[in-house]
Amino acid sequence: MSAVIEVRNLHKRYGDTVAVDDVSLSIEPGEIFGILGPNGAGKTTTVECVAGIRVPDRGEIEVLGHDPLRDRAEVTRALGVQLQTGQLPDQLRVAEALELYSSFYPDPADWRELMESLGLTPKAKARYSKLSGGQKQRLSIALALVGNPRIAILDELTTGLDPQARRDTWELIEGVRARGVTIVLVTHFMEEAERLCDRIALIDAGRVVTVDTPAGLTERAGIDQRLRFRPSRPFDDALLTVLSDVKRVEHRGGFVVVDGTANVVAAVTAVLARNDITAELLRVEQASLEDAYVSLLRKQ
């Protein structure tokens, strides 16, 4: 299937600062594509160029075969955007905002149905200033979808939300994708990316470090298992670092954390036993996306 978004060698600088440095991405129809990276990595600038909000210094962008700047009307009709810094007038009511935005499009979604599906109907007459953080995020999603877009860009969607509101929003995003909408999700939350994304572009300092599935990123990091324990007595790290199955040994608050291959548990516990060291409060963990993220950025 042809990509719905193609970015080739995108470059953008602000004065002496290079925000995006030759980024290339290809996003397939129907997927949730994550853009993950630390603050200041160039994530927001990248998607703002894709949406035609910012003008790149060089590079090529195609959204459904259209140039976001030259073919602005076509891209605007096909693209829904929820920006990190989005804001509405304090006195604007929820229903008024949805009705107004729907009037901008030739074939909008039923804004009343959208309001209902996103749980905003009880707040239809509420003013924007009276909404909670989670309700504002729901309204942002509704406004991004009211034009019946084929693609939705959602930037730092759950920043500032409490854990329950964040999980509720994740369910909404999964429901949006189920409607056939391709989603570009910008985030720095590891759990969010791991839960929602089919593929992830890891971006750091304006460059793409790698693109893969969450499982693929973990595999690339080379961490199969993590072993965490509190030793019964201090010992020299060299006791473990010489083992071929051990990739890294760290100390965290009285605990020893060992990353390694699938055989790391047997290898480490055998060495500890031979040296009369008890591994207290032993816990074995599978590597997470956060582990892969840290490892890959270290390598970079």
mmCIF file of C-alpha atoms in Angstrom:
data_model
loop_
_atom_site.group_PDB
_atom_site.id
_atom_site.type_symbol
_atom_site.label_atom_id
_atom_site.label_comp_id
_atom_site.label_asym_id
_atom_site.label_seq_id
_atom_site.Cartn_x
_atom_site.Cartn_y
_atom_site.Cartn_z
ATOM 1 C CA MET A 1 0.000 0.000 0.000
ATOM 2 C CA SER A 2 1.225 3.513 -0.798
ATOM 3 C CA ALA A 3 2.339 5.671 2.101
ATOM 4 C CA VAL A 4 -0.069 8.428 3.149
ATOM 5 C CA ILE A 5 2.787 10.631 4.372
ATOM 6 C CA GLU A 6 6.264 10.791 2.872
ATOM 7 C CA VAL A 7 8.967 13.000 4.397
ATOM 8 C CA ARG A 8 12.334 13.137 2.676
ATOM 9 C CA ASN A 9 15.391 14.944 4.056
ATOM 10 C CA LEU A 10 13.386 17.514 6.005
ATOM 11 C CA HIS A 11 15.540 20.288 7.441
ATOM 12 C CA LYS A 12 14.497 23.215 9.626
ATOM 13 C CA ARG A 13 16.553 25.629 11.693
ATOM 14 C CA TYR A 14 15.750 28.584 13.933
ATOM 15 C CA GLY A 15 18.684 30.978 13.835
ATOM 16 C CA ASP A 16 21.738 28.980 14.859
ATOM 17 C CA THR A 17 19.678 26.074 16.195
ATOM 18 C CA VAL A 18 18.968 23.105 13.921
ATOM 19 C CA ALA A 19 15.584 21.750 15.016
ATOM 20 C CA VAL A 20 15.141 19.109 12.299
ATOM 21 C CA ASP A 21 18.181 17.666 10.563
ATOM 22 C CA ASP A 22 17.418 15.653 7.379
ATOM 23 C CA VAL A 23 14.488 13.678 8.791
ATOM 24 C CA SER A 24 12.937 11.071 6.482
ATOM 25 C CA LEU A 25 9.749 9.168 7.369
ATOM 26 C CA SER A 26 7.190 7.014 5.566
ATOM 27 C CA ILE A 27 3.789 6.486 7.214
ATOM 28 C CA GLU A 28 1.432 3.770 6.007
ATOM 29 C CA PRO A 29 -2.379 4.016 5.838
ATOM 30 C CA GLY A 30 -4.324 2.904 8.883
ATOM 31 C CA GLU A 31 -1.417 2.753 11.319
ATOM 32 C CA ILE A 32 -0.725 4.629 14.514
ATOM 33 C CA PHE A 33 2.737 5.993 13.873
ATOM 34 C CA GLY A 34 4.550 7.297 16.928
ATOM 35 C CA ILE A 35 7.193 10.005 17.006
ATOM 36 C CA LEU A 36 9.073 9.556 20.241
ATOM 37 C CA GLY A 37 11.916 11.552 21.707
ATOM 38 C CA PRO A 38 13.036 13.882 24.489
ATOM 39 C CA ASN A 39 11.864 17.476 24.790
ATOM 40 C CA GLY A 40 13.502 19.635 22.140
ATOM 41 C CA ALA A 41 14.228 16.686 19.839
ATOM 42 C CA GLY A 42 12.368 18.243 16.881
ATOM 43 C CA LYS A 43 9.147 16.208 17.083
ATOM 44 C CA THR A 44 6.694 19.113 17.030
ATOM 45 C CA THR A 45 8.580 21.006 14.325
ATOM 46 C CA THR A 46 8.500 17.908 12.139
ATOM 47 C CA VAL A 47 4.726 17.445 12.338
ATOM 48 C CA GLU A 48 4.077 21.183 11.978
ATOM 49 C CA CYS A 49 5.970 21.069 8.683
ATOM 50 C CA VAL A 50 3.909 18.039 7.631
ATOM 51 C CA ALA A 51 0.721 19.944 8.444
ATOM 52 C CA GLY A 52 1.884 22.994 6.478
ATOM 53 C CA ILE A 53 2.026 25.181 9.572
ATOM 54 C CA ARG A 54 5.763 25.737 9.265
ATOM 55 C CA VAL A 55 7.860 26.177 6.137
ATOM 56 C CA PRO A 56 10.879 23.849 5.999
ATOM 57 C CA ASP A 57 14.255 25.164 4.881
ATOM 58 C CA ARG A 58 14.623 22.211 2.555
ATOM 59 C CA GLY A 59 13.310 18.706 1.944
ATOM 60 C CA GLU A 60 10.183 17.183 0.431
ATOM 61 C CA ILE A 61 6.837 16.400 2.073
ATOM 62 C CA GLU A 62 3.858 14.620 0.553
ATOM 63 C CA VAL A 63 0.526 14.122 2.315
ATOM 64 C CA LEU A 64 -1.696 11.833 0.250
ATOM 65 C CA GLY A 65 0.379 12.900 -2.740
ATOM 66 C CA HIS A 66 -0.022 16.626 -2.046
ATOM 67 C CA ASP A 67 2.504 19.248 -0.995
ATOM 68 C CA PRO A 68 1.302 20.809 2.308
ATOM 69 C CA LEU A 69 2.269 24.317 1.181
ATOM 70 C CA ARG A 70 1.465 24.266 -2.523
ATOM 71 C CA ASP A 71 -1.731 22.196 -2.150
ATOM 72 C CA ARG A 72 -2.848 23.663 1.154
ATOM 73 C CA ALA A 73 -6.609 23.312 0.586
ATOM 74 C CA GLU A 74 -6.381 19.601 -0.296
ATOM 75 C CA VAL A 75 -4.154 18.831 2.676
ATOM 76 C CA THR A 76 -6.320 20.840 5.088
ATOM 77 C CA ARG A 77 -9.403 18.842 4.079
ATOM 78 C CA ALA A 78 -7.604 15.520 4.557
ATOM 79 C CA LEU A 79 -5.702 16.326 7.732
ATOM 80 C CA GLY A 80 -6.948 16.833 11.283
ATOM 81 C CA VAL A 81 -4.507 18.380 13.729
ATOM 82 C CA GLN A 82 -4.426 18.609 17.510
ATOM 83 C CA LEU A 83 -1.448 20.755 18.451
ATOM 84 C CA GLN A 84 0.477 20.772 21.701
ATOM 85 C CA THR A 85 -0.343 24.445 22.318
ATOM 86 C CA GLY A 86 -3.944 24.466 21.087
ATOM 87 C CA GLN A 87 -6.299 26.894 22.816
ATOM 88 C CA LEU A 88 -9.847 28.167 22.324
ATOM 89 C CA PRO A 89 -11.542 31.365 23.575
ATOM 90 C CA ASP A 90 -12.536 30.946 27.221
ATOM 91 C CA GLN A 91 -16.201 31.809 26.590
ATOM 92 C CA LEU A 92 -16.690 29.490 23.611
ATOM 93 C CA ARG A 93 -19.017 26.598 24.427
ATOM 94 C CA VAL A 94 -18.261 22.987 23.458
ATOM 95 C CA ALA A 95 -21.181 22.639 21.027
ATOM 96 C CA GLU A 96 -20.458 26.064 19.519
ATOM 97 C CA ALA A 97 -16.839 25.115 18.858
ATOM 98 C CA LEU A 98 -17.773 21.850 17.134
ATOM 99 C CA GLU A 99 -20.522 23.455 15.045
ATOM 100 C CA LEU A 100 -18.166 26.282 14.022
ATOM 101 C CA TYR A 101 -15.318 23.970 13.026
ATOM 102 C CA SER A 102 -17.631 21.651 11.092
ATOM 103 C CA SER A 103 -18.718 24.621 8.963
ATOM 104 C CA PHE A 104 -15.154 24.920 7.642
ATOM 105 C CA TYR A 105 -15.340 21.598 5.740
ATOM 106 C CA PRO A 106 -17.343 20.532 2.669
ATOM 107 C CA ASP A 107 -18.167 17.080 4.069
ATOM 108 C CA PRO A 108 -17.844 17.233 7.854
ATOM 109 C CA ALA A 109 -18.611 14.518 10.349
ATOM 110 C CA ASP A 110 -21.817 14.773 12.366
ATOM 111 C CA TRP A 111 -20.468 16.928 15.183
ATOM 112 C CA ARG A 112 -23.293 15.928 17.539
ATOM 113 C CA GLU A 113 -22.474 12.251 17.061
ATOM 114 C CA LEU A 114 -18.787 13.003 17.537
ATOM 115 C CA MET A 115 -19.543 14.920 20.710
ATOM 116 C CA GLU A 116 -21.544 11.955 21.994
ATOM 117 C CA SER A 117 -18.898 9.352 21.106
ATOM 118 C CA LEU A 118 -16.217 11.342 22.938
ATOM 119 C CA GLY A 119 -18.330 11.737 26.065
ATOM 120 C CA LEU A 120 -18.774 15.498 25.670
ATOM 121 C CA THR A 121 -22.561 15.714 25.338
ATOM 122 C CA PRO A 122 -23.055 16.492 29.067
ATOM 123 C CA LYS A 123 -20.647 19.417 28.555
ATOM 124 C CA ALA A 124 -22.251 20.720 25.341
ATOM 125 C CA LYS A 125 -23.147 24.073 26.907
ATOM 126 C CA ALA A 126 -20.044 24.352 29.084
ATOM 127 C CA ARG A 127 -17.588 27.138 28.328
ATOM 128 C CA TYR A 128 -14.037 26.180 27.385
ATOM 129 C CA SER A 129 -12.608 27.812 30.514
ATOM 130 C CA LYS A 130 -14.758 25.525 32.690
ATOM 131 C CA LEU A 131 -13.552 22.251 31.183
ATOM 132 C CA SER A 132 -11.108 19.951 32.953
ATOM 133 C CA GLY A 133 -7.809 19.032 31.336
ATOM 134 C CA GLY A 134 -9.194 15.699 30.162
ATOM 135 C CA GLN A 135 -12.320 17.320 28.730
ATOM 136 C CA LYS A 136 -10.216 19.860 26.828
ATOM 137 C CA GLN A 137 -8.203 17.016 25.355
ATOM 138 C CA ARG A 138 -11.390 15.239 24.287
ATOM 139 C CA LEU A 139 -12.589 18.432 22.647
ATOM 140 C CA SER A 140 -9.234 18.779 20.874
ATOM 141 C CA ILE A 141 -9.642 15.281 19.464
ATOM 142 C CA ALA A 142 -13.204 16.054 18.380
ATOM 143 C CA LEU A 143 -12.091 19.221 16.599
ATOM 144 C CA ALA A 144 -9.292 17.307 14.876
ATOM 145 C CA LEU A 145 -11.823 14.741 13.617
ATOM 146 C CA VAL A 146 -14.814 16.918 12.793
ATOM 147 C CA GLY A 147 -13.646 17.434 9.200
ATOM 148 C CA ASN A 148 -13.717 13.669 8.519
ATOM 149 C CA PRO A 149 -9.939 13.564 8.011
ATOM 150 C CA ARG A 150 -8.066 10.600 6.606
ATOM 151 C CA ILE A 151 -5.087 11.468 8.803
ATOM 152 C CA ALA A 152 -4.962 12.906 12.330
ATOM 153 C CA ILE A 153 -1.847 14.441 13.895
ATOM 154 C CA LEU A 154 -2.000 14.403 17.685
ATOM 155 C CA ASP A 155 0.842 16.236 19.454
ATOM 156 C CA GLU A 156 1.561 15.487 23.134
ATOM 157 C CA LEU A 157 -2.034 14.446 23.542
ATOM 158 C CA THR A 158 -1.966 13.400 27.184
ATOM 159 C CA THR A 159 0.575 15.805 28.695
ATOM 160 C CA GLY A 160 -0.758 17.118 32.001
ATOM 161 C CA LEU A 161 -3.479 14.488 32.382
ATOM 162 C CA ASP A 162 -3.836 12.284 35.423
ATOM 163 C CA PRO A 163 -3.264 8.516 34.907
ATOM 164 C CA GLN A 164 -6.971 7.659 34.566
ATOM 165 C CA ALA A 165 -7.662 10.465 32.103
ATOM 166 C CA ARG A 166 -4.597 9.395 30.130
ATOM 167 C CA ARG A 167 -5.866 5.830 29.832
ATOM 168 C CA ASP A 168 -9.331 7.020 28.860
ATOM 169 C CA THR A 169 -7.746 9.093 26.098
ATOM 170 C CA TRP A 170 -5.780 6.074 24.878
ATOM 171 C CA GLU A 171 -9.030 4.160 24.453
ATOM 172 C CA LEU A 172 -10.425 7.049 22.428
ATOM 173 C CA ILE A 173 -7.398 7.002 20.119
ATOM 174 C CA GLU A 174 -7.768 3.274 19.552
ATOM 175 C CA GLY A 175 -11.397 3.910 18.646
ATOM 176 C CA VAL A 176 -10.391 6.624 16.170
ATOM 177 C CA ARG A 177 -7.976 4.260 14.424
ATOM 178 C CA ALA A 178 -10.732 1.661 14.255
ATOM 179 C CA ARG A 179 -12.646 4.122 12.042
ATOM 180 C CA GLY A 180 -9.851 3.892 9.481
ATOM 181 C CA VAL A 181 -8.038 7.117 10.377
ATOM 182 C CA THR A 182 -4.245 7.090 10.144
ATOM 183 C CA ILE A 183 -2.793 8.640 13.290
ATOM 184 C CA VAL A 184 0.547 10.369 13.810
ATOM 185 C CA LEU A 185 1.106 10.469 17.560
ATOM 186 C CA VAL A 186 3.823 12.711 18.995
ATOM 187 C CA THR A 187 4.719 11.773 22.543
ATOM 188 C CA HIS A 188 7.471 11.434 25.108
ATOM 189 C CA PHE A 189 5.518 8.939 27.250
ATOM 190 C CA MET A 190 7.001 5.458 26.820
ATOM 191 C CA GLU A 191 3.930 3.612 28.072
ATOM 192 C CA GLU A 192 1.727 5.572 25.669
ATOM 193 C CA ALA A 193 3.915 4.748 22.679
ATOM 194 C CA GLU A 194 4.181 1.088 23.653
ATOM 195 C CA ARG A 195 0.423 0.766 24.155
ATOM 196 C CA LEU A 196 -0.785 2.579 21.028
ATOM 197 C CA CYS A 197 1.799 2.607 18.253
ATOM 198 C CA ASP A 198 2.268 0.129 15.433
ATOM 199 C CA ARG A 199 5.623 1.694 14.572
ATOM 200 C CA ILE A 200 7.752 4.341 16.244
ATOM 201 C CA ALA A 201 10.310 6.816 14.942
ATOM 202 C CA LEU A 202 12.821 7.552 17.676
ATOM 203 C CA ILE A 203 14.074 11.128 17.175
ATOM 204 C CA ASP A 204 16.899 12.814 19.061
ATOM 205 C CA ALA A 205 18.574 16.170 18.378
ATOM 206 C CA GLY A 206 16.586 16.591 15.166
ATOM 207 C CA ARG A 207 17.634 13.267 13.646
ATOM 208 C CA VAL A 208 15.866 9.920 13.247
ATOM 209 C CA VAL A 209 17.748 7.368 15.331
ATOM 210 C CA THR A 210 15.671 4.439 14.095
ATOM 211 C CA VAL A 211 12.143 3.404 13.036
ATOM 212 C CA ASP A 212 10.648 0.100 14.157
ATOM 213 C CA THR A 213 7.815 -1.559 16.048
ATOM 214 C CA PRO A 214 7.910 -1.266 19.852
ATOM 215 C CA ALA A 215 9.025 -4.910 20.040
ATOM 216 C CA GLY A 216 11.599 -4.314 17.316
ATOM 217 C CA LEU A 217 13.086 -1.351 19.180
ATOM 218 C CA THR A 218 13.428 -3.464 22.305
ATOM 219 C CA GLU A 219 15.136 -6.190 20.313
ATOM 220 C CA ARG A 220 17.523 -3.675 18.702
ATOM 221 C CA ALA A 221 18.560 -2.480 22.132
ATOM 222 C CA GLY A 222 19.824 -5.991 22.813
ATOM 223 C CA ILE A 223 18.187 -6.288 26.229
ATOM 224 C CA ASP A 224 16.344 -9.578 26.594
ATOM 225 C CA GLN A 225 15.860 -9.622 30.341
ATOM 226 C CA ARG A 226 16.479 -7.499 33.400
ATOM 227 C CA LEU A 227 17.365 -8.932 36.780
ATOM 228 C CA ARG A 228 16.892 -6.802 39.921
ATOM 229 C CA PHE A 229 17.953 -7.889 43.424
ATOM 230 C CA ARG A 230 19.415 -6.730 46.711
ATOM 231 C CA PRO A 231 22.680 -8.558 47.456
ATOM 232 C CA SER A 232 23.217 -9.980 50.942
ATOM 233 C CA ARG A 233 26.683 -8.377 50.943
ATOM 234 C CA PRO A 234 28.613 -5.973 48.694
ATOM 235 C CA PHE A 235 30.591 -7.441 45.778
ATOM 236 C CA ASP A 236 32.761 -6.300 42.886
ATOM 237 C CA ASP A 237 30.752 -5.684 39.686
ATOM 238 C CA ALA A 238 33.470 -7.537 37.767
ATOM 239 C CA LEU A 239 32.031 -10.715 39.243
ATOM 240 C CA LEU A 240 29.095 -10.255 36.838
ATOM 241 C CA THR A 241 30.420 -8.046 34.032
ATOM 242 C CA VAL A 242 32.825 -10.789 32.925
ATOM 243 C CA LEU A 243 29.860 -13.022 32.099
ATOM 244 C CA SER A 244 29.027 -13.199 28.389
ATOM 245 C CA ASP A 245 25.291 -13.075 29.146
ATOM 246 C CA VAL A 246 25.580 -9.805 31.111
ATOM 247 C CA LYS A 247 25.440 -6.537 29.151
ATOM 248 C CA ARG A 248 25.206 -3.953 31.918
ATOM 249 C CA VAL A 249 25.312 -3.759 35.723
ATOM 250 C CA GLU A 250 23.929 -0.750 37.608
ATOM 251 C CA HIS A 251 23.275 0.143 41.254
ATOM 252 C CA ARG A 252 19.982 1.796 42.158
ATOM 253 C CA GLY A 253 19.083 2.552 45.761
ATOM 254 C CA GLY A 254 20.655 -0.530 47.306
ATOM 255 C CA PHE A 255 19.574 -2.800 44.447
ATOM 256 C CA VAL A 256 21.688 -4.276 41.689
ATOM 257 C CA VAL A 257 20.130 -4.137 38.215
ATOM 258 C CA VAL A 258 21.553 -6.469 35.573
ATOM 259 C CA ASP A 259 20.608 -6.329 31.872
ATOM 260 C CA GLY A 260 21.460 -9.248 29.666
ATOM 261 C CA THR A 261 20.433 -12.062 27.380
ATOM 262 C CA ALA A 262 17.717 -14.641 27.911
ATOM 263 C CA ASN A 263 20.230 -16.720 29.947
ATOM 264 C CA VAL A 264 21.213 -13.905 32.297
ATOM 265 C CA VAL A 265 19.139 -15.172 35.231
ATOM 266 C CA ALA A 266 20.800 -18.593 35.330
ATOM 267 C CA ALA A 267 24.266 -17.150 34.759
ATOM 268 C CA VAL A 268 24.017 -14.497 37.485
ATOM 269 C CA THR A 269 22.357 -16.657 40.142
ATOM 270 C CA ALA A 270 24.956 -19.402 39.608
ATOM 271 C CA VAL A 271 27.844 -16.973 40.137
ATOM 272 C CA LEU A 272 26.203 -15.459 43.214
ATOM 273 C CA ALA A 273 25.635 -18.907 44.709
ATOM 274 C CA ARG A 274 29.280 -19.880 44.158
ATOM 275 C CA ASN A 275 30.324 -16.749 46.036
ATOM 276 C CA ASP A 276 27.858 -17.205 48.924
ATOM 277 C CA ILE A 277 25.849 -14.118 47.952
ATOM 278 C CA THR A 278 22.078 -14.252 48.354
ATOM 279 C CA ALA A 279 19.934 -12.349 45.833
ATOM 280 C CA GLU A 280 17.246 -10.941 48.110
ATOM 281 C CA LEU A 281 13.954 -9.570 46.735
ATOM 282 C CA LEU A 282 14.884 -11.023 43.348
ATOM 283 C CA ARG A 283 12.728 -9.872 40.437
ATOM 284 C CA VAL A 284 13.023 -10.732 36.761
ATOM 285 C CA GLU A 285 11.629 -8.267 34.204
ATOM 286 C CA GLN A 286 11.303 -8.229 30.451
ATOM 287 C CA ALA A 287 12.913 -5.238 28.755
ATOM 288 C CA SER A 288 10.502 -2.339 28.209
ATOM 289 C CA LEU A 289 10.338 0.305 25.520
ATOM 290 C CA GLU A 290 11.822 2.734 28.030
ATOM 291 C CA ASP A 291 14.844 0.463 28.430
ATOM 292 C CA ALA A 292 15.226 0.335 24.648
ATOM 293 C CA TYR A 293 14.821 4.106 24.394
ATOM 294 C CA VAL A 294 17.583 4.809 26.895
ATOM 295 C CA SER A 295 19.875 2.166 25.405
ATOM 296 C CA LEU A 296 19.434 3.340 21.819
ATOM 297 C CA LEU A 297 20.014 6.986 22.731
ATOM 298 C CA ARG A 298 23.158 6.003 24.620
ATOM 299 C CA LYS A 299 24.445 4.223 21.519
ATOM 300 C CA GLN A 300 23.528 7.223 19.381
#
